[in-house]
């Protein structure tokens, strides 16, 4: 079993829909990252969080340490949000990555 | 612009050839990492360096060597390239503080024929 599991693996939605991507992990962590990778490969760090909730524009990330679970929400989704979203957990000096969720927003 | 600079962007090697991937960051981060990304596998850690002068193996270190030349630079060397090393390679750096998170280079697409 992978230490970091993301769901769903693939998600297609209409523009404007509220999007939720989930991440569950099975190890003790000091922080969790959400990353975005657009077609063509560039990887951007969206959030790093160790508790509670963070918001940046239309993106919201939450984490529940007790339940070992995090969610990434996108409000009012737009085709430019189409990308792979990757959850990663920090354990000591190492990062363990999920396999990503491929999101496709249709206009 | 501040960030992680990774070179080259593309490379084709013949089996057995050697090459070094270069990575430099100008954010004064202590930690630097090399990952490979393969279809269906996600990002896998090859080597990392928690601070200048230290390096440690990650999940898939075989066939690679690294050098943390100074705080800014962390290079990855393939001594004798193999087709199994065909992949996209990413360098990254991070700071332990809450505000900085994780910064990636733009990636190197390596093909070994």
mmCIF file of C-alpha atoms in Angstrom:
data_model
loop_
_atom_site.group_PDB
_atom_site.id
_atom_site.type_symbol
_atom_site.label_atom_id
_atom_site.label_comp_id
_atom_site.label_asym_id
_atom_site.label_seq_id
_atom_site.Cartn_x
_atom_site.Cartn_y
_atom_site.Cartn_z
ATOM 1 C CA UNK A 1 0.000 0.000 0.000
ATOM 2 C CA UNK A 2 1.325 3.450 -0.895
ATOM 3 C CA UNK A 3 2.070 5.727 2.021
ATOM 4 C CA UNK A 4 0.276 8.583 0.265
ATOM 5 C CA UNK A 5 -2.982 7.878 -1.544
ATOM 6 C CA UNK A 6 -4.868 10.398 -3.646
ATOM 7 C CA UNK A 7 -8.401 10.249 -4.945
ATOM 8 C CA UNK A 8 -9.716 10.461 -7.497
ATOM 9 C CA UNK A 9 -6.948 9.554 -9.947
ATOM 10 C CA UNK A 10 -8.745 11.392 -12.740
ATOM 11 C CA UNK A 11 -11.461 14.020 -12.606
ATOM 12 C CA UNK A 12 -13.326 15.781 -15.393
ATOM 13 C CA UNK A 13 -15.694 18.604 -14.506
ATOM 14 C CA UNK A 14 -17.491 21.525 -16.102
ATOM 15 C CA UNK A 15 -16.248 25.071 -15.744
ATOM 16 C CA UNK A 16 -17.624 26.641 -12.570
ATOM 17 C CA UNK A 17 -17.931 23.439 -10.580
ATOM 18 C CA UNK A 18 -16.559 23.071 -7.045
ATOM 19 C CA UNK A 19 -13.671 20.600 -7.087
ATOM 20 C CA UNK A 20 -12.390 18.441 -4.231
ATOM 21 C CA UNK A 21 -9.250 16.319 -4.366
ATOM 22 C CA UNK A 22 -8.434 14.088 -1.420
ATOM 23 C CA UNK A 23 -5.178 12.871 0.066
ATOM 24 C CA UNK A 24 -4.737 10.243 2.780
ATOM 25 C CA UNK A 25 -1.439 9.224 4.298
ATOM 26 C CA UNK A 26 -0.333 6.500 6.658
ATOM 27 C CA UNK A 27 2.873 7.867 8.200
ATOM 28 C CA UNK A 28 3.683 10.527 10.747
ATOM 29 C CA UNK A 29 4.424 13.813 9.056
ATOM 30 C CA UNK A 30 5.637 17.286 9.890
ATOM 31 C CA UNK A 31 3.932 18.981 6.937
ATOM 32 C CA UNK A 32 1.896 18.336 3.816
ATOM 33 C CA UNK A 33 2.326 19.945 0.416
ATOM 34 C CA UNK A 34 -0.039 20.420 -2.470
ATOM 35 C CA UNK A 35 1.670 20.833 -5.842
ATOM 36 C CA UNK A 36 0.367 21.636 -9.309
ATOM 37 C CA UNK A 37 1.907 20.310 -12.516
ATOM 38 C CA UNK A 38 0.698 21.686 -15.826
ATOM 39 C CA UNK A 39 1.086 19.875 -19.145
ATOM 40 C CA UNK A 40 4.643 20.514 -20.224
ATOM 41 C CA UNK A 41 5.974 19.624 -16.817
ATOM 42 C CA UNK A 42 6.514 22.633 -14.570
ATOM 43 C CA UNK A 43 5.741 21.927 -10.911
ATOM 44 C CA UNK A 44 4.496 24.691 -8.643
ATOM 45 C CA UNK A 45 4.063 24.515 -4.899
ATOM 46 C CA UNK A 46 0.522 25.622 -3.992
ATOM 47 C CA UNK A 47 0.432 25.097 -0.250
ATOM 48 C CA UNK A 48 2.461 23.809 2.625
ATOM 49 C CA UNK A 49 0.452 23.166 5.755
ATOM 50 C CA UNK A 50 0.832 21.379 9.040
ATOM 51 C CA UNK A 51 -2.573 22.128 10.566
ATOM 52 C CA UNK A 52 -5.918 23.706 9.846
ATOM 53 C CA UNK A 53 -6.702 25.445 6.617
ATOM 54 C CA UNK A 54 -5.077 27.757 4.073
ATOM 55 C CA UNK A 55 -6.655 29.790 1.281
ATOM 56 C CA UNK A 56 -5.099 31.378 -1.769
ATOM 57 C CA UNK A 57 -7.465 32.874 -4.303
ATOM 58 C CA UNK A 58 -9.871 30.148 -5.413
ATOM 59 C CA UNK A 59 -7.813 27.397 -3.808
ATOM 60 C CA UNK A 60 -8.397 26.089 -0.296
ATOM 61 C CA UNK A 61 -6.379 23.372 1.431
ATOM 62 C CA UNK A 62 -7.316 21.679 4.666
ATOM 63 C CA UNK A 63 -5.615 19.075 6.791
ATOM 64 C CA UNK A 64 -6.827 16.853 9.639
ATOM 65 C CA UNK A 65 -3.767 15.509 11.415
ATOM 66 C CA UNK A 66 -5.734 13.060 13.590
ATOM 67 C CA UNK A 67 -7.420 11.492 10.568
ATOM 68 C CA UNK A 68 -4.278 11.717 8.407
ATOM 69 C CA UNK A 69 -6.255 13.366 5.628
ATOM 70 C CA UNK A 70 -6.044 16.501 3.536
ATOM 71 C CA UNK A 71 -8.287 18.011 0.880
ATOM 72 C CA UNK A 72 -7.659 20.521 -1.862
ATOM 73 C CA UNK A 73 -10.689 22.472 -3.013
ATOM 74 C CA UNK A 74 -11.044 24.659 -6.092
ATOM 75 C CA UNK A 75 -13.990 27.046 -6.190
ATOM 76 C CA UNK A 76 -15.442 28.334 -9.474
ATOM 77 C CA UNK A 77 -13.175 26.037 -11.495
ATOM 78 C CA UNK A 78 -11.776 27.260 -14.799
ATOM 79 C CA UNK A 79 -10.162 25.458 -17.754
ATOM 80 C CA UNK A 80 -6.793 26.943 -16.750
ATOM 81 C CA UNK A 81 -7.048 24.874 -13.552
ATOM 82 C CA UNK A 82 -6.579 21.760 -15.698
ATOM 83 C CA UNK A 83 -3.414 20.139 -14.391
ATOM 84 C CA UNK A 84 -2.136 17.293 -12.258
ATOM 85 C CA UNK A 85 -2.433 17.999 -8.538
ATOM 86 C CA UNK A 86 0.051 16.212 -6.339
ATOM 87 C CA UNK A 87 -0.120 15.658 -2.603
ATOM 88 C CA UNK A 88 3.204 15.187 -0.801
ATOM 89 C CA UNK A 89 4.007 14.646 2.846
ATOM 90 C CA UNK A 90 7.160 15.696 4.634
ATOM 91 C CA UNK A 91 8.708 13.110 6.914
ATOM 92 C CA UNK A 92 12.006 14.246 8.455
ATOM 93 C CA UNK A 93 14.025 15.572 5.512
ATOM 94 C CA UNK A 94 12.241 13.440 2.944
ATOM 95 C CA UNK A 95 9.112 14.064 0.936
ATOM 96 C CA UNK A 96 6.795 11.215 -0.061
ATOM 97 C CA UNK A 97 4.616 11.937 -3.079
ATOM 98 C CA UNK A 98 1.218 10.719 -4.109
ATOM 99 C CA UNK A 99 0.758 9.721 -7.745
ATOM 100 C CA UNK A 100 -1.337 12.768 -8.510
ATOM 101 C CA UNK A 101 -4.874 13.591 -9.579
ATOM 102 C CA UNK A 102 -5.358 14.575 -13.198
ATOM 103 C CA UNK A 103 -7.987 17.334 -13.375
ATOM 104 C CA UNK A 104 -9.625 18.394 -16.626
ATOM 105 C CA UNK A 105 -12.027 21.342 -16.573
ATOM 106 C CA UNK A 106 -14.256 21.594 -19.621
ATOM 107 C CA UNK A 107 -15.295 25.035 -20.905
ATOM 108 C CA UNK B 1 13.795 35.888 -10.766
ATOM 109 C CA UNK B 2 14.511 33.871 -7.630
ATOM 110 C CA UNK B 3 14.093 30.155 -7.979
ATOM 111 C CA UNK B 4 15.683 26.891 -9.014
ATOM 112 C CA UNK B 5 17.638 26.773 -12.272
ATOM 113 C CA UNK B 6 18.103 23.372 -13.817
ATOM 114 C CA UNK B 7 20.112 22.513 -16.922
ATOM 115 C CA UNK B 8 19.881 21.110 -19.517
ATOM 116 C CA UNK B 9 16.180 20.998 -20.396
ATOM 117 C CA UNK B 10 16.553 18.132 -22.850
ATOM 118 C CA UNK B 11 19.252 15.514 -23.390
ATOM 119 C CA UNK B 12 19.653 12.366 -25.457
ATOM 120 C CA UNK B 13 22.397 9.951 -24.425
ATOM 121 C CA UNK B 14 23.648 6.683 -25.777
ATOM 122 C CA UNK B 15 23.816 3.734 -23.409
ATOM 123 C CA UNK B 16 27.046 3.918 -21.427
ATOM 124 C CA UNK B 17 27.581 7.646 -21.819
ATOM 125 C CA UNK B 18 27.915 9.872 -18.774
ATOM 126 C CA UNK B 19 26.453 13.256 -18.007
ATOM 127 C CA UNK B 20 25.849 15.690 -15.174
ATOM 128 C CA UNK B 21 22.599 17.521 -14.526
ATOM 129 C CA UNK B 22 23.156 20.892 -12.922
ATOM 130 C CA UNK B 23 20.916 22.587 -10.359
ATOM 131 C CA UNK B 24 21.296 25.912 -8.604
ATOM 132 C CA UNK B 25 19.012 27.835 -6.262
ATOM 133 C CA UNK B 26 19.273 31.408 -5.094
ATOM 134 C CA UNK B 27 16.803 31.312 -2.199
ATOM 135 C CA UNK B 28 19.353 30.373 0.471
ATOM 136 C CA UNK B 29 17.556 27.062 1.059
ATOM 137 C CA UNK B 30 19.349 24.434 3.094
ATOM 138 C CA UNK B 31 17.719 21.358 1.562
ATOM 139 C CA UNK B 32 17.992 20.274 -2.066
ATOM 140 C CA UNK B 33 16.619 17.223 -3.843
ATOM 141 C CA UNK B 34 16.782 15.270 -7.070
ATOM 142 C CA UNK B 35 13.681 13.402 -8.266
ATOM 143 C CA UNK B 36 12.741 11.395 -11.286
ATOM 144 C CA UNK B 37 9.222 11.270 -12.666
ATOM 145 C CA UNK B 38 8.008 8.331 -14.694
ATOM 146 C CA UNK B 39 4.522 7.705 -16.085
ATOM 147 C CA UNK B 40 2.274 6.092 -13.476
ATOM 148 C CA UNK B 41 4.986 6.246 -10.796
ATOM 149 C CA UNK B 42 4.800 9.773 -9.495
ATOM 150 C CA UNK B 43 7.898 11.575 -8.274
ATOM 151 C CA UNK B 44 10.571 9.401 -6.704
ATOM 152 C CA UNK B 45 13.483 10.698 -4.665
ATOM 153 C CA UNK B 46 16.930 9.847 -6.010
ATOM 154 C CA UNK B 47 19.180 11.747 -3.585
ATOM 155 C CA UNK B 48 18.814 14.660 -1.257
ATOM 156 C CA UNK B 49 21.031 17.038 0.652
ATOM 157 C CA UNK B 50 19.769 18.392 3.949
ATOM 158 C CA UNK B 51 22.561 20.941 4.156
ATOM 159 C CA UNK B 52 25.804 21.955 2.510
ATOM 160 C CA UNK B 53 28.309 19.119 2.762
ATOM 161 C CA UNK B 54 25.791 16.323 3.331
ATOM 162 C CA UNK B 55 24.044 13.993 0.915
ATOM 163 C CA UNK B 56 21.798 10.995 1.463
ATOM 164 C CA UNK B 57 20.253 8.307 -0.688
ATOM 165 C CA UNK B 58 16.589 8.425 -1.506
ATOM 166 C CA UNK B 59 14.269 5.784 -2.859
ATOM 167 C CA UNK B 60 16.036 5.076 -6.175
ATOM 168 C CA UNK B 61 19.748 6.007 -5.910
ATOM 169 C CA UNK B 62 21.290 3.190 -7.968
ATOM 170 C CA UNK B 63 23.124 4.417 -11.051
ATOM 171 C CA UNK B 64 23.421 7.990 -9.791
ATOM 172 C CA UNK B 65 25.850 10.117 -7.819
ATOM 173 C CA UNK B 66 25.422 13.605 -6.431
ATOM 174 C CA UNK B 67 27.555 16.507 -5.290
ATOM 175 C CA UNK B 68 26.490 19.368 -3.058
ATOM 176 C CA UNK B 69 29.122 21.750 -4.330
ATOM 177 C CA UNK B 70 28.061 24.606 -2.059
ATOM 178 C CA UNK B 71 24.814 25.849 -0.569
ATOM 179 C CA UNK B 72 23.516 26.936 -3.986
ATOM 180 C CA UNK B 73 24.432 23.997 -6.199
ATOM 181 C CA UNK B 74 23.457 20.328 -6.218
ATOM 182 C CA UNK B 75 24.437 18.229 -9.229
ATOM 183 C CA UNK B 76 23.319 14.775 -10.337
ATOM 184 C CA UNK B 77 25.667 12.533 -12.306
ATOM 185 C CA UNK B 78 24.910 9.488 -14.399
ATOM 186 C CA UNK B 79 28.226 7.640 -14.801
ATOM 187 C CA UNK B 80 27.045 5.052 -17.329
ATOM 188 C CA UNK B 81 23.581 5.806 -18.616
ATOM 189 C CA UNK B 82 21.078 2.994 -19.129
ATOM 190 C CA UNK B 83 17.726 3.001 -20.969
ATOM 191 C CA UNK B 84 16.008 2.510 -17.581
ATOM 192 C CA UNK B 85 17.200 5.999 -16.677
ATOM 193 C CA UNK B 86 15.045 7.546 -19.386
ATOM 194 C CA UNK B 87 12.863 9.875 -17.364
ATOM 195 C CA UNK B 88 12.100 13.454 -16.472
ATOM 196 C CA UNK B 89 14.371 14.721 -13.716
ATOM 197 C CA UNK B 90 13.449 17.504 -11.309
ATOM 198 C CA UNK B 91 15.621 19.363 -8.881
ATOM 199 C CA UNK B 92 13.961 21.045 -5.907
ATOM 200 C CA UNK B 93 14.903 23.028 -2.859
ATOM 201 C CA UNK B 94 13.119 23.761 0.359
ATOM 202 C CA UNK B 95 13.282 25.554 3.615
ATOM 203 C CA UNK B 96 11.886 24.151 6.843
ATOM 204 C CA UNK B 97 9.921 27.276 7.634
ATOM 205 C CA UNK B 98 6.194 27.418 7.021
ATOM 206 C CA UNK B 99 6.432 30.251 4.546
ATOM 207 C CA UNK B 100 8.701 28.842 1.900
ATOM 208 C CA UNK B 101 7.449 25.417 1.001
ATOM 209 C CA UNK B 102 9.024 23.746 -1.912
ATOM 210 C CA UNK B 103 10.431 25.133 -5.192
ATOM 211 C CA UNK B 104 11.067 23.008 -8.269
ATOM 212 C CA UNK B 105 13.260 23.449 -11.284
ATOM 213 C CA UNK B 106 11.681 23.223 -14.719
ATOM 214 C CA UNK B 107 12.830 19.662 -15.314
ATOM 215 C CA UNK B 108 15.218 17.792 -17.607
ATOM 216 C CA UNK B 109 13.805 15.343 -20.110
ATOM 217 C CA UNK B 110 16.461 12.647 -20.539
ATOM 218 C CA UNK B 111 16.301 9.897 -23.135
ATOM 219 C CA UNK B 112 18.836 7.075 -23.137
ATOM 220 C CA UNK B 113 18.948 5.100 -26.361
#
